[in-house]
Coordinates of C-alpha atoms in Angstrom, one line a residue:
M337 CA 7.5 -29.0 4.8
N338 CA 5.5 -26.2 3.3
R339 CA 7.6 -23.5 1.6
C340 CA 7.9 -20.4 3.6
Y341 CA 8.2 -17.0 2.0
K342 CA 11.0 -14.9 3.4
I343 CA 11.0 -11.2 4.2
L344 CA 14.1 -11.9 6.1
R345 CA 16.4 -15.0 5.8
T346 CA 17.4 -15.5 9.4
V347 CA 15.5 -15.5 12.6
A348 CA 16.9 -13.4 15.4
L349 CA 15.9 -13.3 19.0
T350 CA 16.5 -11.2 22.1
P351 CA 16.6 -13.2 25.3
S352 CA 16.7 -11.8 28.9
I353 CA 18.7 -8.6 29.1
G354 CA 21.2 -7.7 31.8
P355 CA 24.8 -6.6 32.3
S356 CA 27.0 -8.9 30.2
S357 CA 30.0 -8.5 27.9
I358 CA 28.6 -11.3 25.7
K359 CA 26.3 -10.2 23.0
I360 CA 25.5 -13.3 21.1
V361 CA 24.8 -16.1 23.6
G362 CA 23.7 -18.7 21.1
A363 CA 23.5 -19.5 17.4
Q364 CA 22.0 -22.5 15.7
Y365 CA 20.8 -23.4 12.2
F366 CA 17.9 -25.5 11.1
A367 CA 17.8 -27.2 7.6
R368 CA 16.5 -30.7 7.9
A369 CA 13.5 -30.0 5.7
A370 CA 15.6 -28.2 3.1
I371 CA 18.1 -31.0 3.1
A372 CA 15.4 -33.6 2.7
A373 CA 13.9 -31.6 -0.2
G374 CA 17.3 -31.5 -1.9
E375 CA 17.5 -27.7 -2.0
F376 CA 20.2 -27.2 0.6
N377 CA 23.7 -26.9 -0.8
S378 CA 26.3 -26.8 2.0
T379 CA 28.9 -25.1 -0.2
R380 CA 26.5 -22.2 -0.9
D381 CA 24.1 -22.2 2.0
Y382 CA 26.6 -22.8 4.9
A383 CA 25.8 -25.7 7.2
S384 CA 26.2 -23.3 10.2
P385 CA 24.5 -20.3 11.7
F386 CA 26.7 -18.0 9.5
D387 CA 24.6 -15.3 7.9
A388 CA 25.1 -15.9 4.2
D389 CA 22.5 -13.2 3.4
G390 CA 23.0 -10.2 5.7
H391 CA 19.4 -9.5 6.7
G392 CA 19.7 -11.5 9.9
S393 CA 22.7 -9.4 11.0
H394 CA 20.8 -6.3 10.1
T395 CA 17.7 -7.0 12.1
A396 CA 19.6 -8.5 15.1
S397 CA 21.7 -5.4 15.5
T398 CA 18.7 -3.1 15.1
A399 CA 17.0 -4.9 18.0
A400 CA 20.0 -5.2 20.3
G401 CA 23.2 -3.9 18.8
N402 CA 25.8 -2.3 21.0
H403 CA 25.7 1.4 21.8
G404 CA 27.6 4.1 19.8
I405 CA 29.1 2.0 17.0
P406 CA 30.6 3.9 14.1
V407 CA 28.7 3.1 10.8
M408 CA 31.5 2.7 8.2
A409 CA 30.6 2.0 4.6
N410 CA 32.9 2.4 1.6
N411 CA 35.4 4.0 3.9
F412 CA 33.0 6.8 5.0
N413 CA 31.7 7.3 8.5
Y414 CA 27.9 7.8 8.3
G415 CA 27.6 8.4 12.1
Y416 CA 27.0 6.3 15.1
A417 CA 24.4 3.6 15.7
S418 CA 22.9 1.8 18.6
G419 CA 20.4 -1.1 18.9
M420 CA 17.1 -0.4 20.6
A421 CA 18.1 -2.5 23.6
P422 CA 22.0 -2.4 23.6
G423 CA 22.2 -4.2 26.9
A424 CA 20.2 -7.2 25.6
Q425 CA 21.7 -10.5 24.6
I426 CA 21.0 -12.2 21.3
S427 CA 20.4 -15.8 20.3
V428 CA 20.2 -16.5 16.6
Y429 CA 18.2 -19.2 15.0
K430 CA 18.9 -19.5 11.2
A431 CA 16.1 -21.3 9.3
L432 CA 15.9 -19.5 6.0
Y433 CA 18.4 -19.5 3.1
P434 CA 18.9 -17.8 -0.3
F435 CA 16.5 -20.4 -1.8
R436 CA 14.0 -19.3 0.9
G437 CA 13.1 -22.2 3.2
Y438 CA 10.6 -24.6 4.7
M439 CA 8.0 -24.1 7.3
S440 CA 9.1 -27.1 9.3
D441 CA 12.6 -25.7 9.7
V442 CA 11.1 -22.4 10.9
V443 CA 8.9 -24.2 13.4
A444 CA 11.9 -26.2 14.7
A445 CA 13.8 -22.9 15.2
V446 CA 10.9 -21.3 17.1
D447 CA 10.5 -24.5 19.2
Q448 CA 14.2 -24.4 20.1
A449 CA 14.1 -20.7 21.0
V450 CA 11.2 -21.3 23.4
E451 CA 13.1 -24.2 25.0
D452 CA 16.1 -22.0 25.4
G453 CA 14.1 -19.5 27.4
V454 CA 14.2 -16.4 25.2
D455 CA 12.0 -13.5 26.2
V456 CA 11.3 -11.8 22.8
L457 CA 11.2 -13.5 19.4
S458 CA 11.8 -11.2 16.4
L459 CA 10.5 -12.7 13.1
S460 CA 10.9 -10.7 9.9
I461 CA 9.4 -13.6 8.0
G462 CA 6.0 -14.5 6.7
P463 CA 4.1 -17.0 4.6
A464 CA 3.9 -16.6 0.8
S465 CA 0.2 -16.1 1.1
V466 CA -2.4 -16.1 3.8
P467 CA -5.2 -18.7 3.5
S468 CA -8.8 -17.6 4.1
G469 CA -11.0 -19.3 6.6
P470 CA -10.2 -20.9 10.0
S471 CA -7.2 -22.7 8.6
A472 CA -5.3 -19.4 8.7
F473 CA -5.3 -19.3 12.5
L474 CA -4.8 -23.1 12.9
N475 CA -1.8 -23.5 10.5
V476 CA 1.3 -25.0 12.0
L477 CA 3.4 -21.8 12.3
E478 CA 0.6 -19.8 13.9
L479 CA 0.0 -22.5 16.4
E480 CA 3.7 -22.8 17.1
L481 CA 3.8 -19.0 17.8
L482 CA 0.7 -19.4 20.0
F483 CA 2.5 -21.9 22.2
A484 CA 5.5 -19.6 22.3
T485 CA 3.2 -16.9 23.6
K486 CA 1.8 -19.4 26.2
A487 CA 5.4 -20.0 27.3
G488 CA 5.8 -16.3 28.0
V489 CA 7.6 -15.3 24.8
L490 CA 6.5 -12.1 23.0
V491 CA 6.4 -12.8 19.3
V492 CA 7.0 -9.8 17.0
Q493 CA 6.5 -10.2 13.3
A494 CA 6.8 -8.1 10.2
A495 CA 3.4 -7.2 8.7
G496 CA 4.7 -7.7 5.2
N497 CA 5.7 -5.5 2.2
G498 CA 2.5 -5.8 0.2
G499 CA 1.3 -2.2 0.7
P500 CA -0.3 0.1 -0.1
S501 CA -2.9 -2.6 -1.1
S502 CA -5.5 -3.3 1.5
S503 CA -5.8 -6.7 3.1
S504 CA -2.1 -7.4 2.3
I505 CA -1.2 -8.4 5.9
L506 CA 1.0 -11.5 6.3
S507 CA 1.0 -11.4 10.1
F508 CA -2.5 -11.9 11.2
S509 CA -3.0 -13.8 14.5
P510 CA -4.1 -11.9 17.6
W511 CA -1.3 -13.4 19.7
I512 CA 1.4 -11.9 17.5
T513 CA 2.5 -8.3 17.5
S514 CA 2.5 -7.3 13.8
V515 CA 4.6 -4.4 12.8
A516 CA 4.0 -1.8 10.1
A517 CA 6.8 0.5 8.8
S518 CA 7.2 4.2 8.6
I519 CA 9.6 6.4 6.7
T520 CA 12.1 8.4 8.8
D521 CA 13.0 12.0 8.7
R522 CA 16.6 11.4 7.6
R523 CA 17.4 12.2 4.0
Y524 CA 20.5 11.8 1.9
N525 CA 20.2 14.4 -0.7
N526 CA 22.7 15.0 -3.5
S527 CA 23.0 17.6 -6.2
I528 CA 24.6 18.5 -9.4
R529 CA 25.9 21.9 -10.5
F530 CA 26.0 22.9 -14.1
G531 CA 28.8 24.9 -15.7
D532 CA 26.3 27.7 -16.3
G533 CA 25.6 28.0 -12.5
Q534 CA 22.3 26.0 -12.4
S535 CA 21.8 23.3 -9.7
L536 CA 19.5 20.4 -9.4
I537 CA 18.7 18.4 -6.3
G538 CA 18.6 14.6 -6.3
T539 CA 19.6 11.6 -4.2
G540 CA 22.7 9.4 -4.1
L541 CA 24.7 7.9 -1.3
A542 CA 28.0 8.5 -3.1
P543 CA 31.2 10.7 -3.0
P544 CA 31.5 13.8 -5.1
T545 CA 33.4 14.0 -8.4
I546 CA 37.1 14.7 -7.7
G547 CA 38.8 18.0 -7.5
G548 CA 35.7 20.2 -7.5
V549 CA 36.1 20.7 -11.3
F550 CA 33.4 20.4 -14.0
F551 CA 33.3 17.4 -16.2
Q552 CA 31.8 17.0 -19.7
V553 CA 28.4 15.3 -19.8
A554 CA 27.4 12.7 -22.3
A555 CA 24.2 10.8 -22.8
A556 CA 24.7 7.0 -22.9
A557 CA 23.1 6.7 -26.3
D558 CA 25.5 9.4 -27.7
V559 CA 28.6 7.5 -26.7
C560 CA 27.7 4.0 -27.7
Q561 CA 28.0 2.1 -30.9
R562 CA 25.3 3.1 -33.4
N563 CA 24.1 -0.4 -34.2
I564 CA 22.8 -0.9 -30.7
T565 CA 19.2 -0.3 -29.8
A566 CA 19.0 2.9 -27.7
G567 CA 16.8 1.3 -25.1
L568 CA 19.4 -1.3 -24.4
V569 CA 22.1 1.3 -23.7
E570 CA 20.1 3.9 -21.9
S571 CA 20.0 1.8 -18.7
C572 CA 23.8 1.5 -18.7
Q573 CA 23.7 -2.2 -17.8
D574 CA 26.5 -3.4 -20.2
A575 CA 29.9 -1.9 -20.8
D576 CA 30.5 -3.4 -24.2
P577 CA 28.5 -1.0 -26.4
F578 CA 30.3 2.1 -25.0
I579 CA 33.1 3.7 -27.1
R580 CA 35.9 4.0 -24.6
S581 CA 37.5 7.1 -26.3
L582 CA 34.2 9.0 -26.0
V583 CA 33.3 8.1 -22.4
R584 CA 36.6 8.3 -20.6
G585 CA 36.5 11.0 -17.9
K586 CA 32.9 12.1 -18.7
L587 CA 29.7 12.0 -16.6
I588 CA 27.3 9.6 -18.3
I589 CA 23.5 10.2 -18.3
C590 CA 21.7 6.9 -17.8
T591 CA 17.9 6.4 -17.6
Y592 CA 15.9 4.6 -14.9
T593 CA 13.7 2.4 -17.2
F594 CA 11.1 -0.3 -16.5
D595 CA 13.9 -2.8 -16.4
F596 CA 14.9 -1.4 -13.0
E597 CA 11.3 -1.8 -11.7
S598 CA 11.3 -5.5 -12.8
E599 CA 14.8 -5.9 -11.3
A600 CA 16.3 -6.9 -14.7
A601 CA 18.5 -3.9 -14.2
T602 CA 20.1 -2.5 -11.0
I603 CA 21.9 0.7 -10.0
A604 CA 24.8 -1.4 -8.8
T605 CA 25.3 -2.6 -12.3
V606 CA 25.2 1.0 -13.6
A607 CA 28.1 1.8 -11.2
D608 CA 30.0 -1.3 -12.3
T609 CA 29.5 -0.3 -16.0
I610 CA 30.7 3.3 -15.2
S611 CA 33.9 1.9 -13.5
K612 CA 34.6 -0.4 -16.4
I613 CA 34.4 2.2 -19.1
G614 CA 36.5 4.8 -17.2
A615 CA 33.8 7.4 -16.8
A616 CA 33.9 10.0 -14.0
G617 CA 30.4 9.1 -12.6
F618 CA 26.8 8.9 -13.7
I619 CA 23.5 10.8 -13.5
L620 CA 20.4 8.7 -13.5
T621 CA 17.3 10.3 -15.0
M622 CA 13.7 9.2 -14.9
D623 CA 11.9 7.5 -17.8
P624 CA 8.9 9.7 -18.6
D625 CA 6.7 6.6 -18.7
I626 CA 7.5 5.7 -15.1
G627 CA 7.4 8.9 -13.2
Y628 CA 7.9 7.0 -9.9
E629 CA 9.9 8.8 -7.3
Q630 CA 10.9 5.8 -5.1
I631 CA 13.7 4.3 -7.0
K632 CA 14.9 0.9 -6.2
G633 CA 18.5 0.9 -4.9
A634 CA 18.5 4.7 -4.4
T635 CA 19.8 4.3 -0.8
V636 CA 22.7 1.9 -1.7
T637 CA 26.1 3.2 -0.9
L638 CA 28.5 3.4 -3.8
Q639 CA 32.1 4.5 -4.4
V640 CA 31.3 5.8 -7.9
P641 CA 30.1 9.5 -7.9
R642 CA 26.4 9.5 -8.8
V643 CA 23.2 11.5 -8.5
I644 CA 19.7 10.3 -9.1
L645 CA 17.2 12.9 -10.4
N646 CA 14.2 11.1 -9.0
N647 CA 11.5 13.3 -10.6
M648 CA 10.5 14.3 -14.1
E649 CA 11.0 18.0 -13.5
S650 CA 14.7 17.7 -12.6
S651 CA 15.3 15.0 -15.3
S652 CA 13.7 17.3 -17.9
A653 CA 15.9 20.2 -16.8
L654 CA 19.0 18.2 -17.2
W655 CA 18.1 17.0 -20.7
E656 CA 17.2 20.5 -21.7
Y657 CA 20.7 21.8 -20.6
Y658 CA 22.4 18.8 -22.2
N659 CA 20.7 19.1 -25.6
S660 CA 21.2 22.8 -25.8
N661 CA 24.9 22.4 -25.2
T662 CA 25.6 19.4 -27.5
M663 CA 26.6 20.0 -31.0
R664 CA 25.2 17.5 -33.6
S665 CA 25.6 16.9 -37.3
R666 CA 22.8 17.1 -39.7
S667 CA 22.2 13.4 -39.2
G668 CA 21.9 13.9 -35.5
I669 CA 25.3 12.4 -34.5
D670 CA 26.9 14.3 -31.7
I671 CA 30.2 16.1 -32.6
G672 CA 30.8 18.1 -29.5
F673 CA 30.0 18.0 -25.8
R674 CA 29.9 21.4 -24.2
A675 CA 27.6 20.6 -21.3
T676 CA 29.6 20.4 -18.1
T677 CA 28.7 19.6 -14.5
R678 CA 30.0 18.2 -11.2
I679 CA 28.4 16.0 -8.6
L680 CA 28.5 17.1 -5.0
D681 CA 28.8 14.9 -1.9
G682 CA 25.7 12.9 -1.2
R683 CA 26.8 11.1 2.0
E684 CA 25.9 13.8 4.6
A685 CA 22.5 13.3 6.1
T686 CA 19.9 16.0 6.6
Y687 CA 16.9 15.8 8.9
T688 CA 13.5 17.2 8.2
W689 CA 12.1 16.8 11.8
S690 CA 8.9 15.8 10.2
A691 CA 6.4 13.3 11.7
P692 CA 6.6 9.6 10.7
V693 CA 4.7 8.7 7.5
V694 CA 3.4 5.1 6.8
A695 CA 5.7 3.7 4.1
S696 CA 4.0 2.8 0.8
Y697 CA 5.3 -0.7 0.9
S698 CA 4.0 -1.4 4.4
S699 CA 1.2 -4.0 4.3
R700 CA -2.3 -2.8 5.3
G701 CA -5.3 -4.3 7.0
P702 CA -8.0 -5.4 7.5
D703 CA -7.1 -8.9 8.7
V704 CA -7.7 -12.3 7.1
N705 CA -11.1 -13.6 6.1
N706 CA -12.9 -16.2 8.3
A707 CA -15.1 -19.0 7.0
L708 CA -18.0 -16.6 6.4
L709 CA -15.7 -14.4 4.2
E710 CA -15.8 -11.6 6.7
T711 CA -12.6 -10.1 7.9
A712 CA -11.6 -11.2 11.4
D713 CA -12.3 -9.1 14.5
V714 CA -8.6 -8.4 14.9
L715 CA -6.8 -5.2 14.3
K716 CA -3.8 -5.6 12.0
P717 CA -1.2 -4.3 11.9
T718 CA -0.6 -3.9 15.6
I719 CA 1.9 -1.0 15.8
M720 CA 4.2 1.0 13.6
A721 CA 8.0 1.6 13.9
P722 CA 10.7 3.1 11.6
G723 CA 11.4 0.8 8.7
S724 CA 12.9 3.0 5.9
S725 CA 16.5 3.8 5.4
I726 CA 17.7 2.0 8.5
W727 CA 21.4 1.7 9.1
A728 CA 22.4 -1.6 10.8
A729 CA 25.1 -4.3 10.6
W730 CA 25.7 -6.5 7.6
S731 CA 27.4 -9.8 6.9
S732 CA 30.5 -8.7 4.9
N733 CA 30.8 -12.1 3.2
S734 CA 27.1 -12.1 2.3
E735 CA 26.0 -13.1 -1.1
G736 CA 22.5 -11.7 -0.4
D737 CA 22.9 -8.3 -2.2
Q738 CA 25.5 -7.2 -4.7
Y739 CA 24.9 -3.6 -3.7
I740 CA 26.4 -4.2 -0.2
K741 CA 29.0 -6.8 -1.0
E742 CA 32.0 -6.7 1.5
Q743 CA 30.3 -4.0 3.6
N744 CA 29.8 -4.2 7.4
F745 CA 26.8 -1.9 7.4
A746 CA 23.8 -1.5 5.1
L747 CA 21.0 1.0 4.7
L748 CA 17.8 -1.0 4.1
S749 CA 14.0 -0.5 4.1
G750 CA 11.1 -2.8 4.8
T751 CA 8.8 -4.0 7.6
S752 CA 11.7 -6.4 8.3
M753 CA 13.6 -3.4 9.5
A754 CA 10.6 -2.0 11.6
T755 CA 10.1 -5.3 13.4
P756 CA 13.4 -5.4 15.4
H757 CA 12.7 -1.9 16.6
I758 CA 9.6 -3.2 18.3
A759 CA 11.4 -6.3 19.5
G760 CA 14.1 -4.2 21.1
I761 CA 11.6 -1.9 22.8
A762 CA 9.7 -4.9 24.1
A763 CA 13.0 -6.2 25.6
L764 CA 13.4 -2.8 27.5
I765 CA 9.8 -3.0 28.8
K766 CA 10.5 -6.7 29.8
Q767 CA 13.5 -5.5 31.8
K768 CA 11.5 -2.9 33.6
H769 CA 8.5 -5.2 34.1
P770 CA 9.8 -8.8 34.2
D771 CA 6.4 -10.2 35.3
W772 CA 4.4 -8.7 32.4
S773 CA 2.9 -11.1 29.9
P774 CA 3.5 -10.8 26.2
A775 CA 0.0 -9.3 25.8
A776 CA 0.7 -6.7 28.5
I777 CA 3.9 -5.5 26.8
T778 CA 2.1 -5.2 23.5
S779 CA -0.8 -3.4 25.2
A780 CA 1.6 -0.9 26.7
M781 CA 3.1 -0.1 23.3
M782 CA -0.3 0.2 21.7
T783 CA -2.1 2.4 24.2
T784 CA 0.7 4.9 24.4
A785 CA 1.5 5.1 20.6
N786 CA 1.5 8.3 18.7
F787 CA -1.5 8.6 16.5
S788 CA -0.9 12.2 15.3
A789 CA 2.1 14.2 14.1
T790 CA 1.3 17.1 16.4
P791 CA -2.0 17.8 18.3
G792 CA -4.7 17.9 15.6
V793 CA -2.4 17.0 12.7
P794 CA -2.9 13.3 11.7
I795 CA 0.0 11.1 10.7
L796 CA -0.2 10.5 6.9
A797 CA 0.3 7.3 4.8
Q798 CA 2.0 7.0 1.5
Q799 CA -0.2 5.7 -1.3
K800 CA 1.1 5.1 -4.8
N801 CA 1.4 8.8 -5.8
K802 CA 0.0 10.7 -2.9
L803 CA -0.2 11.1 0.9
S804 CA -3.5 10.3 2.7
P805 CA -4.7 10.4 6.3
T806 CA -4.1 7.2 8.1
T807 CA -6.5 4.6 9.6
P808 CA -5.7 1.9 12.1
F809 CA -5.4 -0.5 9.1
D810 CA -2.3 1.5 8.0
F811 CA -0.4 1.7 11.4
G812 CA -2.4 -0.2 14.0
A813 CA -2.5 1.8 17.2
G814 CA 0.0 4.3 15.9
S815 CA 3.7 5.0 15.9
V816 CA 5.5 3.5 18.9
N817 CA 6.5 5.8 21.8
P818 CA 9.1 3.9 23.9
S819 CA 9.3 6.3 26.8
K820 CA 5.6 6.3 27.3
A821 CA 5.2 2.5 26.9
I822 CA 7.3 1.9 30.0
D823 CA 4.5 3.5 32.1
P824 CA 1.1 3.0 30.3
G825 CA -1.2 3.3 33.4
L826 CA -3.6 0.5 32.3
I827 CA -3.0 -2.7 30.3
F828 CA -5.2 -5.1 28.5
D829 CA -3.9 -8.6 29.5
T830 CA -4.6 -11.8 27.6
Y831 CA -3.5 -15.4 28.2
F832 CA -3.5 -18.7 26.4
K833 CA -7.0 -19.6 27.6
H834 CA -8.4 -16.4 26.1
Y835 CA -6.8 -17.2 22.7
V836 CA -8.4 -20.7 22.9
Q837 CA -11.8 -19.0 23.5
F838 CA -11.1 -16.7 20.6
L839 CA -10.4 -19.7 18.3
C840 CA -13.5 -21.5 19.4
I841 CA -15.6 -18.6 18.3
V842 CA -14.1 -18.5 14.8
P843 CA -16.7 -19.9 12.4
D844 CA -16.2 -23.5 11.4
V845 CA -13.7 -24.2 14.2
D846 CA -15.2 -27.0 16.4
D847 CA -14.1 -28.8 19.5
M848 CA -12.6 -31.7 17.6
S849 CA -10.4 -29.4 15.4
M850 CA -9.3 -27.5 18.5
R851 CA -8.3 -30.7 20.2
R852 CA -6.3 -31.8 17.2
A853 CA -4.6 -28.4 16.8
V854 CA -4.2 -27.1 20.3
G855 CA -4.5 -30.2 22.5
V856 CA -7.5 -28.8 24.5
G857 CA -11.1 -28.6 23.7
C858 CA -13.4 -25.6 23.7
P859 CA -14.7 -24.4 27.1
S860 CA -18.3 -25.2 27.8
K861 CA -19.1 -21.5 28.4
K862 CA -18.0 -19.5 25.3
T863 CA -17.8 -15.8 24.8
D864 CA -20.2 -14.4 22.3
W865 CA -17.9 -12.8 19.8
C866 CA -14.3 -12.9 18.6
S867 CA -14.3 -9.1 19.3
D868 CA -14.4 -9.9 23.0
L869 CA -10.8 -11.0 23.0
N870 CA -9.1 -8.6 25.5
T871 CA -6.9 -6.7 23.2
A872 CA -6.0 -3.0 23.3
S873 CA -8.2 -2.4 20.2
V874 CA -11.8 -3.0 19.2
T875 CA -12.6 -4.4 15.8
V876 CA -16.1 -5.5 14.7
S877 CA -16.1 -6.8 11.2
N878 CA -19.8 -7.4 10.9
L879 CA -22.0 -5.1 13.0
V880 CA -25.7 -6.1 12.6
G881 CA -27.9 -3.9 14.7
S882 CA -26.0 -3.9 18.0
R883 CA -23.3 -5.6 19.9
K884 CA -21.8 -5.6 23.4
V885 CA -18.0 -5.7 23.6
T886 CA -16.2 -6.2 26.9
R887 CA -12.7 -5.3 27.9
R888 CA -10.8 -5.8 31.2
V889 CA -8.2 -3.3 32.3
T890 CA -5.5 -3.6 34.9
N891 CA -3.8 -0.8 36.8
V892 CA -0.1 -1.2 36.4
G893 CA 0.7 2.3 37.7
E894 CA 2.3 3.1 41.0
L895 CA -0.8 4.8 42.5
D896 CA -4.5 4.3 42.6
E897 CA -6.0 6.3 39.7
K898 CA -9.4 7.7 38.6
Y899 CA -10.2 7.5 34.9
I900 CA -12.7 9.2 32.7
V901 CA -13.6 7.3 29.5
L902 CA -14.2 9.3 26.3
V903 CA -15.3 7.9 23.0
R904 CA -14.9 9.2 19.4
E905 CA -17.5 7.2 17.6
P906 CA -17.0 5.7 14.1
F907 CA -19.3 6.9 11.4
G908 CA -22.6 5.1 11.5
V909 CA -22.2 3.8 15.1
N910 CA -23.4 5.0 18.5
I911 CA -21.3 3.8 21.4
T912 CA -22.1 3.9 25.1
V913 CA -19.4 3.0 27.6
R914 CA -20.0 1.7 31.1
P915 CA -18.7 2.8 33.5
Q916 CA -17.7 6.2 32.1
V917 CA -15.9 7.1 35.3
F918 CA -14.1 4.7 37.6
K919 CA -11.4 4.5 40.2
I920 CA -9.0 1.6 40.1
S921 CA -6.5 0.5 42.7
V922 CA -2.9 -0.5 42.0
N923 CA -2.8 -4.1 40.5
A924 CA -6.6 -4.2 40.5
S925 CA -8.6 -5.1 37.4
R926 CA -12.1 -4.2 36.3
H927 CA -14.4 -4.6 33.3
V928 CA -15.4 -1.9 30.8
T929 CA -18.3 -2.6 28.5
L930 CA -19.0 -0.9 25.1
F931 CA -22.5 -1.0 23.7
L932 CA -22.4 -0.5 19.9
V933 CA -25.6 0.4 18.0
A934 CA -25.6 0.7 14.2
T935 CA -27.2 3.8 12.9
Q936 CA -26.1 3.8 9.3
T937 CA -24.7 1.2 7.0
A938 CA -21.4 1.9 5.2
N939 CA -19.5 0.2 2.3
S940 CA -16.3 0.2 4.3
Y941 CA -14.9 0.2 7.8
T942 CA -15.2 3.4 9.8
F943 CA -12.9 4.3 12.7
G944 CA -13.0 5.9 16.1
E945 CA -11.3 5.5 19.5
M946 CA -11.8 5.0 23.2
V947 CA -9.6 7.1 25.5
F948 CA -9.1 6.6 29.2
E949 CA -7.8 9.8 30.8
G950 CA -6.4 9.3 34.3
N951 CA -5.9 11.9 37.0
N952 CA -2.2 10.8 37.3
N953 CA -1.6 12.0 33.7
H954 CA -2.0 8.5 32.1
V955 CA -3.7 8.6 28.7
V956 CA -4.7 5.1 27.4
R957 CA -5.9 5.1 23.8
V958 CA -7.8 2.3 22.1
P959 CA -8.5 2.3 18.4
I960 CA -11.9 1.2 17.2
A961 CA -12.7 -0.2 13.7
V962 CA -16.3 -1.1 12.8
Y963 CA -18.0 -2.4 9.6
V964 CA -21.7 -1.7 9.8
S965 CA -23.5 -4.4 7.7
S966 CA -27.1 -3.6 8.8
T967 CA -28.9 -1.3 11.2
L968 CA -31.5 -4.0 11.8
G969 CA -31.5 -6.1 15.0
F970 CA -30.6 -9.7 15.2

């Protein structure tokens, strides 16, 4: 009954899709382990599939919500939304709760889902931490998901929100499609206009101040009781210190302090304070010691007019205007507020039409360590999808987030939000190609993914305070391209026996441990390397001298096709591919071999790619990641 960390509190699945007026075809809950541990409270946690949190509703509707649904929040229409596979049916398996949950309940939910015959399993959950060594691949949840894959279920899992740190992946097994998150090009900008005509741009999903008139502005510390420490009132978390006669009808300047970063303070509480004291709205400025532009709660919809000045330049400009227009006594006490401003409407979206950028929070590779303390020969994450500022359904009675209480839609960010995008796309591919295996569907998404913004312009990744060029450890094979994934040309197919062979090559995994864990022993003829697993990527975590890596491609196009194989070599590696040119018939398969020779050691992974260019316009792209440990032979 190991505790299971939650990125998402409920487990949602998309089974076979087809014409039907029924959207949710099944809903069950699993809590035996939680009940046995004494943590389950039926009055709080609901002994039913009801979503007491909201995240399950959000992810399920992203994967397979109906088409063209108006997104209404706080009585405002933010537009119309559709799930990725609106014709799909959903079966819900609730196994996590506000107190988190237990691994055995999650395993029971997955087991039931497989028995029910679902096609795609969307898991926005992960472990609290990933163990090193072979036990990572042989733990109970990873093996349960392996058997789900064996049954033909494609498992899609959130990569985790531990970025931008390297090796922060929580979804690590090669039979799982691990999803990274990108930011989107949709922005909700807001602005304030000063009485002297100046304007400042900020953010804030909130209505404007009423009447188009200008309101007096007052800093929180200037309209509170004098015996209260300034730091306690600047964050506007408590209504008691405010002097009602001074704040009524004014716009209050609050400050985003370190308390917000530690979640001791919230923007929702600021809005509640402003409502209680009768102010007209609030302006949130940045603490100079933080200077962090991604404010927690910035995308929450509120009914109180607000604007967030999420950079020091704008914050300083506001304070300069305020201080120059505030009359003070010799002791520094304010005696007149002459600064005026109004807040404009922040609920209208604008679009930058920019390329996707890897979100800073999205967990990065490389994958977990094996028993030799080398990272595994597995590329993680697998693929990237939109995960930031995603509108989707919400449980209106949810206790999960006070920001979104009593709302039917919410705007959320995380790899949890990216995961159902991939699950829904997988359902569409499954409808088009019902005989494809889970690995074939993943391969189709990987080899057709976008790896650049425009030709020659790489997709970038958010780091803590900058943008950097991406590597496959940021976004896997790239940003998913659904229209191309339907017709990939070639696929790299993998089945249960191949995953068994992979596990048998992992250091310190022997035949006995395999029989205990998987029920079958290791084959008498083993492959040489974990890197030989037939995935749509090549990862070599310890290249010493040279290595031969084999891949098997299958033509899933409608015509025979001739391919030319091109290679962009990682730094420090020479790669020869055989054959370099081949013709392949429809439904036929053939092997392609890469010969890697180390030419220069490096202190980190280096990256390249193998590209199959077909004469029927198929382009099949395979990322390559290599760590050169030594140029000497074996």
